Short mmCIF file of C-alpha atoms in Angstrom, two decimals:
data_model
loop_
_atom_site.label_atom_id
_atom_site.label_comp_id
_atom_site.label_asym_id
_atom_site.label_seq_id
_atom_site.Cartn_x
_atom_site.Cartn_y
_atom_site.Cartn_z
CA MET A 1 -8.68 -2.45 -11.36
CA THR A 2 -11.99 -2.56 -9.52
CA THR A 3 -12.27 -3.26 -5.84
CA PRO A 4 -15.21 -4.19 -3.65
CA ALA A 5 -16.74 -1.66 -1.25
CA TYR A 6 -15.10 -2.12 2.12
CA THR A 7 -16.86 -1.56 5.43
CA ARG A 8 -15.63 -2.11 8.93
CA ASP A 9 -17.81 -5.23 9.10
CA ASN A 10 -16.47 -6.92 5.97
CA LEU A 11 -12.91 -5.85 6.81
CA THR A 12 -13.24 -7.88 10.00
CA GLU A 13 -13.71 -10.95 7.79
CA VAL A 14 -10.88 -9.88 5.45
CA LEU A 15 -8.51 -9.66 8.41
CA ARG A 16 -9.62 -13.03 9.78
CA GLY A 17 -9.19 -14.52 6.31
CA HIS A 18 -5.54 -13.46 6.41
CA GLY A 19 -4.99 -14.89 9.90
CA ILE A 20 -5.10 -11.47 11.60
CA ASN A 21 -7.00 -10.93 14.85
CA PRO A 22 -9.40 -8.04 14.02
CA THR A 23 -8.84 -5.62 16.90
CA HIS A 24 -10.57 -2.23 16.84
CA GLN A 25 -7.37 -0.42 15.85
CA ARG A 26 -6.49 -2.93 13.13
CA ILE A 27 -9.97 -2.58 11.65
CA GLU A 28 -9.65 1.22 11.66
CA ILE A 29 -6.23 1.07 9.98
CA ALA A 30 -7.53 -1.40 7.37
CA HIS A 31 -10.57 0.82 6.79
CA ALA A 32 -8.35 3.88 6.24
CA LEU A 33 -6.46 1.97 3.52
CA PHE A 34 -9.12 -0.15 1.86
CA SER A 35 -12.14 2.17 1.92
CA ARG A 36 -10.17 4.76 -0.05
CA CYS A 37 -8.29 2.25 -2.20
CA ALA A 38 -5.44 4.74 -2.20
CA HIS A 39 -1.70 4.64 -1.72
CA LEU A 40 -1.12 6.15 1.71
CA SER A 41 1.89 6.77 3.91
CA ALA A 42 1.90 5.65 7.54
CA GLU A 43 1.56 9.29 8.60
CA GLN A 44 -1.51 9.74 6.37
CA ILE A 45 -3.05 6.56 7.79
CA LEU A 46 -2.39 7.74 11.36
CA ALA A 47 -4.07 11.09 10.63
CA ILE A 48 -7.12 9.40 9.05
CA VAL A 49 -7.52 6.92 11.90
CA ASN A 50 -7.15 9.61 14.55
CA GLU A 51 -9.77 11.84 12.90
CA ARG A 52 -12.32 9.30 14.09
CA ASN A 53 -10.80 8.53 17.51
CA SER A 54 -7.46 9.81 18.69
CA GLU A 55 -6.35 6.69 20.52
CA THR A 56 -4.04 5.14 17.93
CA SER A 57 -0.30 5.66 18.30
CA LYS A 58 2.27 5.91 15.53
CA ALA A 59 3.86 2.68 16.80
CA THR A 60 0.51 0.86 16.52
CA VAL A 61 0.09 2.04 12.92
CA TYR A 62 3.61 0.90 11.96
CA ASN A 63 3.25 -2.43 13.78
CA THR A 64 -0.12 -3.05 12.13
CA LEU A 65 1.19 -2.15 8.67
CA ASN A 66 4.10 -4.54 9.18
CA LEU A 67 1.64 -7.28 10.19
CA PHE A 68 -0.51 -6.56 7.10
CA LEU A 69 2.65 -6.76 4.96
CA GLU A 70 3.74 -10.03 6.56
CA LYS A 71 0.29 -11.53 5.92
CA LYS A 72 0.33 -10.20 2.32
CA LEU A 73 -2.80 -8.11 2.87
CA ILE A 74 -1.07 -5.01 1.46
CA ARG A 75 2.05 -4.11 -0.53
CA GLU A 76 4.77 -1.65 0.34
CA VAL A 77 5.83 0.74 -2.42
CA ILE A 78 9.11 2.53 -1.77
CA VAL A 79 9.42 5.46 -4.18
CA ASP A 80 12.58 6.75 -2.51
CA PRO A 81 14.26 6.04 0.84
CA ARG A 82 12.20 8.74 2.56
CA LYS A 83 8.83 8.02 0.92
CA VAL A 84 6.99 4.74 1.53
CA PHE A 85 3.39 4.08 0.51
CA TYR A 86 1.12 1.22 1.51
CA ASP A 87 -0.96 -0.22 -1.31
CA PRO A 88 -4.15 -2.20 -0.69
CA THR A 89 -4.01 -3.68 -4.21
CA THR A 90 -1.86 -6.80 -4.04
CA THR A 91 -2.46 -8.10 -7.56
CA PRO A 92 0.45 -7.43 -9.95
CA HIS A 93 0.59 -3.84 -11.18
CA HIS A 94 3.03 -0.95 -11.52
CA HIS A 95 2.98 2.73 -10.57
CA PHE A 96 3.36 6.30 -11.73
CA TYR A 97 4.93 8.51 -9.05
CA ASN A 98 4.37 12.23 -9.57
CA VAL A 99 7.40 13.91 -8.00
CA ASP A 100 5.63 17.30 -8.07
CA THR A 101 2.53 16.22 -6.16
CA GLY A 102 3.74 13.10 -4.33
CA GLU A 103 0.83 11.15 -5.84
CA LEU A 104 1.18 7.46 -6.62
CA THR A 105 -1.22 5.94 -9.18
CA ASP A 106 -1.61 2.45 -10.61
CA ILE A 107 -0.49 1.25 -14.03
CA ASP A 108 -2.10 -1.96 -15.27
CA VAL A 109 0.42 -4.78 -15.49
CA ALA A 110 -0.54 -5.35 -19.16
CA ASP A 111 0.59 -1.81 -20.05
CA ILE A 112 4.27 -2.48 -19.30
CA SER A 113 6.51 -5.27 -20.53
CA VAL A 114 9.92 -6.00 -19.09
CA SER A 115 12.53 -7.89 -21.03
CA GLY A 116 16.19 -8.63 -20.59
CA LEU A 117 16.28 -9.52 -16.91
CA PRO A 118 19.73 -10.65 -15.83
CA GLN A 119 20.57 -14.31 -15.23
CA LEU A 120 19.50 -15.23 -11.71
CA PRO A 121 21.72 -17.11 -9.29
CA GLU A 122 20.92 -20.84 -9.25
CA ASP A 123 19.29 -20.85 -5.82
CA VAL A 124 16.69 -18.08 -6.39
CA VAL A 125 13.55 -17.45 -8.46
CA THR A 126 11.92 -14.20 -9.51
CA GLU A 127 9.14 -13.19 -7.13
CA GLY A 128 8.01 -10.23 -9.19
CA VAL A 129 9.04 -7.02 -10.92
CA ASP A 130 7.80 -3.65 -9.69
CA VAL A 131 8.13 -0.67 -12.03
CA ILE A 132 7.82 2.89 -10.76
CA VAL A 133 7.66 5.50 -13.50
CA ARG A 134 8.58 8.88 -12.03
CA ILE A 135 6.77 11.76 -13.71
CA ARG A 136 6.62 15.54 -13.29
CA SER A 137 4.98 18.48 -14.96
CA ARG A 138 6.64 19.68 -18.16
CA LEU A 139 6.60 23.15 -16.63
CA ALA A 140 8.78 22.01 -13.70
CA VAL A 141 11.66 20.93 -15.95
#
């Protein structure tokens, strides 16, 4: 999965394209996520943003991430109830989660097939299927 190079300037247009007012802090939060094209926690994003200028609060990061989620600019990947990552890749794909290192990496959607989904209730449709494959070192077993 290749992604374009993101700068603060073109992220301003990305935010506007998703109906988000590009404030300084929103641009910095988007830059932390998109320039690395990595799966980051809110705490990691806060640390990255505050390396540059220490004016962003934890509440601002969480509120901005929730706005980005609402506008479908990013995806939320919950690997367990205490570990949430924010993913700048919104096209369909799955993940490996390394329980030893805490690293989350992408799996191409074509590399996994899912069959045998249960019958859905009449008034709903499938929005998507997210697969998280938890891995660990053989030595840790």
